[in-house]
Amino acid sequence: MEAQQPLKSQITFGKFQNVDMRVARVISAPLAEGTRFPCRVITLDLGHLGERTSVGQYALLEEEELANKNVVVCANMGPREMGPYKSDALVLGAPHPDSPKDQAQATPLFVSDAATPGDCIF
């Protein structure tokens, strides 16, 4: 089991408001090739904000467990190179209980199907 992380430094509400979290619907999530750790290339529908790509360690879930589900994303992260891919959104998640110790495999934060892609998370 991973050691418990201490609480990070306190931030102001104003700084928190700079993080643009949105509802996104997973369109597809095939396994990535050429990444350091097993990852999925997740295509996201953010409604009126268009499509984004997120590359993350969600390889312990089957694509069918992700496709057509609503997840929480940080939509205003700058692009990040992940092997041969560019990730331009971050799917928020929690540690997957079966993650190998040298990886950060995760389970995404799911949102009700009643939410609309592009909706703000608050």
GROMACS .gro file of N, CA and C in nm:
model
  366
    1MET      N    1   0.084  -0.120   0.000
    1MET     CA    2   0.000   0.000   0.000
    1MET      C    3   0.088   0.125   0.000
    2GLU      N    4   0.047   0.225  -0.076
    2GLU     CA    5   0.122   0.349  -0.088
    2GLU      C    6   0.115   0.429   0.042
    3ALA      N    7   0.227   0.492   0.079
    3ALA     CA    8   0.230   0.577   0.198
    3ALA      C    9   0.132   0.692   0.182
    4GLN      N   10   0.068   0.729   0.290
    4GLN     CA   11  -0.028   0.839   0.287
    4GLN      C   12   0.045   0.971   0.261
    5GLN      N   13  -0.009   1.051   0.171
    5GLN     CA   14   0.051   1.180   0.137
    5GLN      C   15   0.001   1.286   0.234
    6PRO      N   16   0.089   1.375   0.281
    6PRO     CA   17   0.043   1.483   0.369
    6PRO      C   18  -0.039   1.585   0.290
    7LEU      N   19  -0.116   1.663   0.361
    7LEU     CA   20  -0.196   1.770   0.300
    7LEU      C   21  -0.101   1.872   0.239
    8LYS      N   22  -0.133   1.918   0.117
    8LYS     CA   23  -0.050   2.019   0.051
    8LYS      C   24  -0.077   2.156   0.113
    9SER      N   25   0.006   2.254   0.076
    9SER     CA   26  -0.009   2.390   0.127
    9SER      C   27  -0.147   2.445   0.094
   10GLN      N   28  -0.199   2.523   0.185
   10GLN     CA   29  -0.329   2.585   0.165
   10GLN      C   30  -0.324   2.686   0.051
   11ILE      N   31  -0.430   2.692  -0.029
   11ILE     CA   32  -0.440   2.791  -0.136
   11ILE      C   33  -0.564   2.876  -0.112
   12THR      N   34  -0.571   2.986  -0.183
   12THR     CA   35  -0.688   3.072  -0.172
   12THR      C   36  -0.797   3.023  -0.265
   13PHE      N   37  -0.919   3.064  -0.239
   13PHE     CA   38  -1.030   3.029  -0.326
   13PHE      C   39  -1.006   3.085  -0.466
   14GLY      N   40  -0.946   3.203  -0.474
   14GLY     CA   41  -0.915   3.264  -0.604
   14GLY      C   42  -0.823   3.177  -0.688
   15LYS      N   43  -0.721   3.118  -0.624
   15LYS     CA   44  -0.630   3.029  -0.699
   15LYS      C   45  -0.704   2.904  -0.744
   16PHE      N   46  -0.791   2.851  -0.660
   16PHE     CA   47  -0.868   2.732  -0.696
   16PHE      C   48  -0.958   2.763  -0.817
   17GLN      N   49  -1.013   2.884  -0.824
   17GLN     CA   50  -1.100   2.920  -0.935
   17GLN      C   51  -1.027   2.922  -1.069
   18ASN      N   52  -0.895   2.927  -1.067
   18ASN     CA   53  -0.817   2.923  -1.192
   18ASN      C   54  -0.816   2.785  -1.256
   19VAL      N   55  -0.850   2.682  -1.180
   19VAL     CA   56  -0.854   2.546  -1.233
   19VAL      C   57  -0.991   2.526  -1.299
   20ASP      N   58  -0.991   2.503  -1.430
   20ASP     CA   59  -1.116   2.489  -1.504
   20ASP      C   60  -1.151   2.341  -1.517
   21MET      N   61  -1.232   2.292  -1.423
   21MET     CA   62  -1.275   2.152  -1.425
   21MET      C   63  -1.410   2.143  -1.496
   22ARG      N   64  -1.420   2.044  -1.585
   22ARG     CA   65  -1.540   2.026  -1.665
   22ARG      C   66  -1.582   1.880  -1.671
   23VAL      N   67  -1.707   1.861  -1.709
   23VAL     CA   68  -1.757   1.727  -1.741
   23VAL      C   69  -1.715   1.697  -1.884
   24ALA      N   70  -1.663   1.577  -1.906
   24ALA     CA   71  -1.626   1.533  -2.041
   24ALA      C   72  -1.678   1.391  -2.061
   25ARG      N   73  -1.727   1.362  -2.179
   25ARG     CA   74  -1.769   1.226  -2.213
   25ARG      C   75  -1.657   1.157  -2.288
   26VAL      N   76  -1.623   1.036  -2.245
   26VAL     CA   77  -1.518   0.958  -2.311
   26VAL      C   78  -1.572   0.905  -2.443
   27ILE      N   79  -1.507   0.941  -2.553
   27ILE     CA   80  -1.544   0.891  -2.685
   27ILE      C   81  -1.475   0.757  -2.711
   28SER      N   82  -1.346   0.753  -2.686
   28SER     CA   83  -1.268   0.630  -2.704
   28SER      C   84  -1.149   0.633  -2.610
   29ALA      N   85  -1.092   0.514  -2.585
   29ALA     CA   86  -0.979   0.507  -2.492
   29ALA      C   87  -0.891   0.386  -2.522
   30PRO      N   88  -0.834   0.379  -2.644
   30PRO     CA   89  -0.746   0.266  -2.676
   30PRO      C   90  -0.615   0.274  -2.597
   31LEU      N   91  -0.551   0.158  -2.583
   31LEU     CA   92  -0.420   0.156  -2.518
   31LEU      C   93  -0.319   0.232  -2.603
   32ALA      N   94  -0.231   0.304  -2.536
   32ALA     CA   95  -0.126   0.381  -2.604
   32ALA      C   96  -0.010   0.287  -2.638
   33GLU      N   97   0.065   0.325  -2.739
   33GLU     CA   98   0.186   0.253  -2.775
   33GLU      C   99   0.304   0.349  -2.761
   34GLY      N  100   0.414   0.300  -2.707
   34GLY     CA  101   0.535   0.381  -2.699
   34GLY      C  102   0.542   0.474  -2.579
   35THR      N  103   0.461   0.449  -2.475
   35THR     CA  104   0.470   0.530  -2.354
   35THR      C  105   0.550   0.454  -2.248
   36ARG      N  106   0.605   0.526  -2.154
   36ARG     CA  107   0.690   0.466  -2.050
   36ARG      C  108   0.614   0.365  -1.964
   37PHE      N  109   0.491   0.397  -1.930
   37PHE     CA  110   0.404   0.309  -1.853
   37PHE      C  111   0.279   0.281  -1.935
   38PRO      N  112   0.207   0.173  -1.905
   38PRO     CA  113   0.082   0.146  -1.978
   38PRO      C  114  -0.016   0.262  -1.960
   39CYS      N  115  -0.065   0.314  -2.070
   39CYS     CA  116  -0.156   0.428  -2.070
   39CYS      C  117  -0.269   0.407  -2.169
   40ARG      N  118  -0.368   0.491  -2.160
   40ARG     CA  119  -0.474   0.498  -2.259
   40ARG      C  120  -0.474   0.638  -2.320
   41VAL      N  121  -0.503   0.644  -2.450
   41VAL     CA  122  -0.520   0.771  -2.520
   41VAL      C  123  -0.670   0.796  -2.523
   42ILE      N  124  -0.714   0.887  -2.439
   42ILE     CA  125  -0.857   0.909  -2.417
   42ILE      C  126  -0.903   1.030  -2.498
   43THR      N  127  -0.995   1.006  -2.592
   43THR     CA  128  -1.056   1.115  -2.668
   43THR      C  129  -1.180   1.158  -2.592
   44LEU      N  130  -1.189   1.288  -2.565
   44LEU     CA  131  -1.295   1.344  -2.480
   44LEU      C  132  -1.383   1.442  -2.557
   45ASP      N  133  -1.512   1.436  -2.531
   45ASP     CA  134  -1.608   1.533  -2.584
   45ASP      C  135  -1.640   1.630  -2.471
   46LEU      N  136  -1.604   1.757  -2.491
   46LEU     CA  137  -1.636   1.861  -2.393
   46LEU      C  138  -1.748   1.951  -2.442
   47GLY      N  139  -1.840   1.895  -2.519
   47GLY     CA  140  -1.955   1.971  -2.565
   47GLY      C  141  -1.914   2.093  -2.645
   48HIS      N  142  -1.961   2.210  -2.604
   48HIS     CA  143  -1.935   2.334  -2.678
   48HIS      C  144  -1.786   2.372  -2.682
   49LEU      N  145  -1.703   2.307  -2.599
   49LEU     CA  146  -1.559   2.334  -2.597
   49LEU      C  147  -1.482   2.245  -2.693
   50GLY      N  148  -1.550   2.153  -2.759
   50GLY     CA  149  -1.486   2.067  -2.858
   50GLY      C  150  -1.427   1.941  -2.798
   51GLU      N  151  -1.339   1.878  -2.874
   51GLU     CA  152  -1.274   1.755  -2.831
   51GLU      C  153  -1.134   1.783  -2.777
   52ARG      N  154  -1.092   1.702  -2.683
   52ARG     CA  155  -0.958   1.708  -2.626
   52ARG      C  156  -0.904   1.566  -2.617
   53THR      N  157  -0.773   1.556  -2.598
   53THR     CA  158  -0.708   1.427  -2.579
   53THR      C  159  -0.639   1.427  -2.444
   54SER      N  160  -0.654   1.317  -2.373
   54SER     CA  161  -0.585   1.298  -2.246
   54SER      C  162  -0.514   1.164  -2.251
   55VAL      N  163  -0.387   1.165  -2.214
   55VAL     CA  164  -0.310   1.041  -2.208
   55VAL      C  165  -0.283   1.016  -2.060
   56GLY      N  166  -0.333   0.904  -2.010
   56GLY     CA  167  -0.317   0.878  -1.868
   56GLY      C  168  -0.312   0.730  -1.835
   57GLN      N  169  -0.271   0.703  -1.713
   57GLN     CA  170  -0.254   0.566  -1.667
   57GLN      C  171  -0.386   0.506  -1.619
   58TYR      N  172  -0.469   0.475  -1.717
   58TYR     CA  173  -0.598   0.410  -1.691
   58TYR      C  174  -0.601   0.272  -1.756
   59ALA      N  175  -0.485   0.209  -1.770
   59ALA     CA  176  -0.472   0.083  -1.843
   59ALA      C  177  -0.532  -0.037  -1.769
   60LEU      N  178  -0.558  -0.027  -1.641
   60LEU     CA  179  -0.617  -0.139  -1.568
   60LEU      C  180  -0.768  -0.148  -1.588
   61LEU      N  181  -0.825  -0.049  -1.654
   61LEU     CA  182  -0.967  -0.051  -1.690
   61LEU      C  183  -0.978  -0.088  -1.837
   62GLU      N  184  -1.081  -0.163  -1.871
   62GLU     CA  185  -1.109  -0.195  -2.012
   62GLU      C  186  -1.166  -0.071  -2.079
   63GLU      N  187  -1.144  -0.059  -2.209
   63GLU     CA  188  -1.198   0.056  -2.282
   63GLU      C  189  -1.349   0.065  -2.265
   64GLU      N  190  -1.417  -0.049  -2.260
   64GLU     CA  191  -1.563  -0.051  -2.246
   64GLU      C  192  -1.609   0.007  -2.112
   65GLU      N  193  -1.522   0.004  -2.011
   65GLU     CA  194  -1.556   0.062  -1.881
   65GLU      C  195  -1.548   0.214  -1.884
   66LEU      N  196  -1.479   0.269  -1.984
   66LEU     CA  197  -1.458   0.413  -1.995
   66LEU      C  198  -1.547   0.477  -2.102
   67ALA      N  199  -1.563   0.408  -2.214
   67ALA     CA  200  -1.636   0.465  -2.329
   67ALA      C  201  -1.778   0.502  -2.291
   68ASN      N  202  -1.819   0.620  -2.337
   68ASN     CA  203  -1.954   0.674  -2.315
   68ASN      C  204  -1.984   0.708  -2.170
   69LYS      N  205  -1.880   0.720  -2.088
   69LYS     CA  206  -1.897   0.760  -1.949
   69LYS      C  207  -1.854   0.905  -1.933
   70ASN      N  208  -1.914   0.974  -1.839
   70ASN     CA  209  -1.875   1.111  -1.806
   70ASN      C  210  -1.768   1.109  -1.698
   71VAL      N  211  -1.664   1.190  -1.718
   71VAL     CA  212  -1.554   1.200  -1.623
   71VAL      C  213  -1.526   1.347  -1.592
   72VAL      N  214  -1.448   1.371  -1.488
   72VAL     CA  215  -1.405   1.507  -1.453
   72VAL      C  216  -1.269   1.531  -1.516
   73VAL      N  217  -1.255   1.645  -1.586
   73VAL     CA  218  -1.127   1.681  -1.646
   73VAL      C  219  -1.087   1.822  -1.607
   74CYS      N  220  -0.956   1.845  -1.603
   74CYS     CA  221  -0.903   1.980  -1.597
   74CYS      C  222  -0.883   2.020  -1.742
   75ALA      N  223  -0.959   2.118  -1.787
   75ALA     CA  224  -0.961   2.154  -1.929
   75ALA      C  225  -0.862   2.264  -1.965
   76ASN      N  226  -0.801   2.330  -1.868
   76ASN     CA  227  -0.711   2.440  -1.902
   76ASN      C  228  -0.565   2.412  -1.867
   77MET      N  229  -0.527   2.286  -1.875
   77MET     CA  230  -0.385   2.251  -1.858
   77MET      C  231  -0.316   2.274  -1.991
   78GLY      N  232  -0.193   2.313  -1.987
   78GLY     CA  233  -0.116   2.325  -2.110
   78GLY      C  234  -0.085   2.187  -2.165
   79PRO      N  235  -0.050   2.179  -2.293
   79PRO     CA  236  -0.020   2.048  -2.352
   79PRO      C  237   0.103   1.984  -2.288
   80ARG      N  238   0.100   1.852  -2.282
   80ARG     CA  239   0.211   1.776  -2.223
   80ARG      C  240   0.242   1.658  -2.314
   81GLU      N  241   0.370   1.641  -2.345
   81GLU     CA  242   0.413   1.529  -2.428
   81GLU      C  243   0.414   1.402  -2.343
   82MET      N  244   0.349   1.298  -2.395
   82MET     CA  245   0.344   1.168  -2.328
   82MET      C  246   0.384   1.063  -2.431
   83GLY      N  247   0.513   1.033  -2.436
   83GLY     CA  248   0.562   0.944  -2.542
   83GLY      C  249   0.537   1.013  -2.675
   84PRO      N  250   0.480   0.942  -2.772
   84PRO     CA  251   0.454   1.003  -2.902
   84PRO      C  252   0.324   1.083  -2.908
   85TYR      N  253   0.256   1.101  -2.794
   85TYR     CA  254   0.125   1.167  -2.790
   85TYR      C  255   0.134   1.303  -2.722
   86LYS      N  256   0.033   1.387  -2.749
   86LYS     CA  257   0.019   1.515  -2.680
   86LYS      C  258  -0.110   1.510  -2.600
   87SER      N  259  -0.099   1.533  -2.471
   87SER     CA  260  -0.215   1.535  -2.382
   87SER      C  261  -0.251   1.680  -2.356
   88ASP      N  262  -0.376   1.718  -2.384
   88ASP     CA  263  -0.415   1.858  -2.363
   88ASP      C  264  -0.532   1.874  -2.266
   89ALA      N  265  -0.559   1.771  -2.190
   89ALA     CA  266  -0.655   1.775  -2.080
   89ALA      C  267  -0.612   1.669  -1.980
   90LEU      N  268  -0.651   1.686  -1.855
   90LEU     CA  269  -0.616   1.590  -1.751
   90LEU      C  270  -0.743   1.528  -1.695
   91VAL      N  271  -0.758   1.397  -1.712
   91VAL     CA  272  -0.870   1.326  -1.650
   91VAL      C  273  -0.834   1.307  -1.504
   92LEU      N  274  -0.917   1.358  -1.414
   92LEU     CA  275  -0.891   1.344  -1.272
   92LEU      C  276  -0.924   1.202  -1.227
   93GLY      N  277  -0.845   1.151  -1.136
   93GLY     CA  278  -0.867   1.016  -1.088
   93GLY      C  279  -0.810   0.995  -0.950
   94ALA      N  280  -0.830   0.873  -0.902
   94ALA     CA  281  -0.777   0.829  -0.774
   94ALA      C  282  -0.694   0.703  -0.799
   95PRO      N  283  -0.601   0.672  -0.709
   95PRO     CA  284  -0.518   0.554  -0.731
   95PRO      C  285  -0.602   0.427  -0.747
   96HIS      N  286  -0.565   0.347  -0.846
   96HIS     CA  287  -0.630   0.217  -0.865
   96HIS      C  288  -0.570   0.121  -0.763
   97PRO      N  289  -0.653   0.044  -0.691
   97PRO     CA  290  -0.599  -0.044  -0.586
   97PRO      C  291  -0.503  -0.152  -0.637
   98ASP      N  292  -0.510  -0.185  -0.766
   98ASP     CA  293  -0.424  -0.289  -0.822
   98ASP      C  294  -0.304  -0.232  -0.898
   99SER      N  295  -0.277  -0.104  -0.883
   99SER     CA  296  -0.165  -0.042  -0.954
   99SER      C  297  -0.033  -0.099  -0.906
  100PRO      N  298   0.056  -0.135  -1.000
  100PRO     CA  299   0.191  -0.174  -0.958
  100PRO      C  300   0.258  -0.057  -0.885
  101LYS      N  301   0.347  -0.090  -0.792
  101LYS     CA  302   0.411   0.013  -0.709
  101LYS      C  303   0.490   0.116  -0.790
  102ASP      N  304   0.542   0.077  -0.906
  102ASP     CA  305   0.623   0.169  -0.986
  102ASP      C  306   0.540   0.250  -1.085
  103GLN      N  307   0.407   0.238  -1.077
  103GLN     CA  308   0.319   0.311  -1.169
  103GLN      C  309   0.217   0.391  -1.089
  104ALA      N  310   0.141   0.474  -1.160
  104ALA     CA  311   0.034   0.552  -1.098
  104ALA      C  312  -0.097   0.522  -1.170
  105GLN      N  313  -0.128   0.392  -1.186
  105GLN     CA  314  -0.253   0.354  -1.249
  105GLN      C  315  -0.368   0.410  -1.166
  106ALA      N  316  -0.473   0.454  -1.236
  106ALA     CA  317  -0.580   0.527  -1.169
  106ALA      C  318  -0.718   0.479  -1.211
  107THR      N  319  -0.815   0.522  -1.134
  107THR     CA  320  -0.957   0.506  -1.164
  107THR      C  321  -1.010   0.648  -1.181
  108PRO      N  322  -1.078   0.679  -1.292
  108PRO     CA  323  -1.124   0.817  -1.311
  108PRO      C  324  -1.238   0.855  -1.218
  109LEU      N  325  -1.253   0.985  -1.198
  109LEU     CA  326  -1.368   1.037  -1.124
  109LEU      C  327  -1.484   1.044  -1.222
  110PHE      N  328  -1.581   0.957  -1.203
  110PHE     CA  329  -1.698   0.953  -1.291
  110PHE      C  330  -1.803   1.052  -1.244
  111VAL      N  331  -1.883   1.101  -1.340
  111VAL     CA  332  -1.991   1.195  -1.314
  111VAL      C  333  -2.120   1.133  -1.369
  112SER      N  334  -2.230   1.166  -1.310
  112SER     CA  335  -2.360   1.114  -1.354
  112SER      C  336  -2.380   1.132  -1.505
  113ASP      N  337  -2.446   1.036  -1.567
  113ASP     CA  338  -2.481   1.046  -1.709
  113ASP      C  339  -2.576   1.162  -1.735
  114ALA      N  340  -2.640   1.213  -1.630
  114ALA     CA  341  -2.732   1.326  -1.646
  114ALA      C  342  -2.658   1.457  -1.670
  115ALA      N  343  -2.529   1.462  -1.639
  115ALA     CA  344  -2.449   1.584  -1.663
  115ALA      C  345  -2.421   1.597  -1.812
  116THR      N  346  -2.403   1.719  -1.857
  116THR     CA  347  -2.379   1.749  -1.998
  116THR      C  348  -2.231   1.779  -2.020
  117PRO      N  349  -2.169   1.717  -2.122
  117PRO     CA  350  -2.029   1.749  -2.152
  117PRO      C  351  -2.009   1.900  -2.166
  118GLY      N  352  -1.905   1.949  -2.103
  118GLY     CA  353  -1.876   2.092  -2.103
  118GLY      C  354  -1.924   2.162  -1.979
  119ASP      N  355  -2.014   2.098  -1.900
  119ASP     CA  356  -2.061   2.159  -1.777
  119ASP      C  357  -1.944   2.186  -1.683
  120CYS      N  358  -1.951   2.295  -1.608
  120CYS     CA  359  -1.850   2.328  -1.508
  120CYS      C  360  -1.864   2.236  -1.388
  121ILE      N  361  -1.751   2.203  -1.330
  121ILE     CA  362  -1.748   2.132  -1.200
  121ILE      C  363  -1.722   2.239  -1.096
  122PHE      N  364  -1.800   2.239  -0.991
  122PHE     CA  365  -1.782   2.338  -0.884
  122PHE      C  366  -1.799   2.275  -0.749
   0.00000   0.00000   0.00000
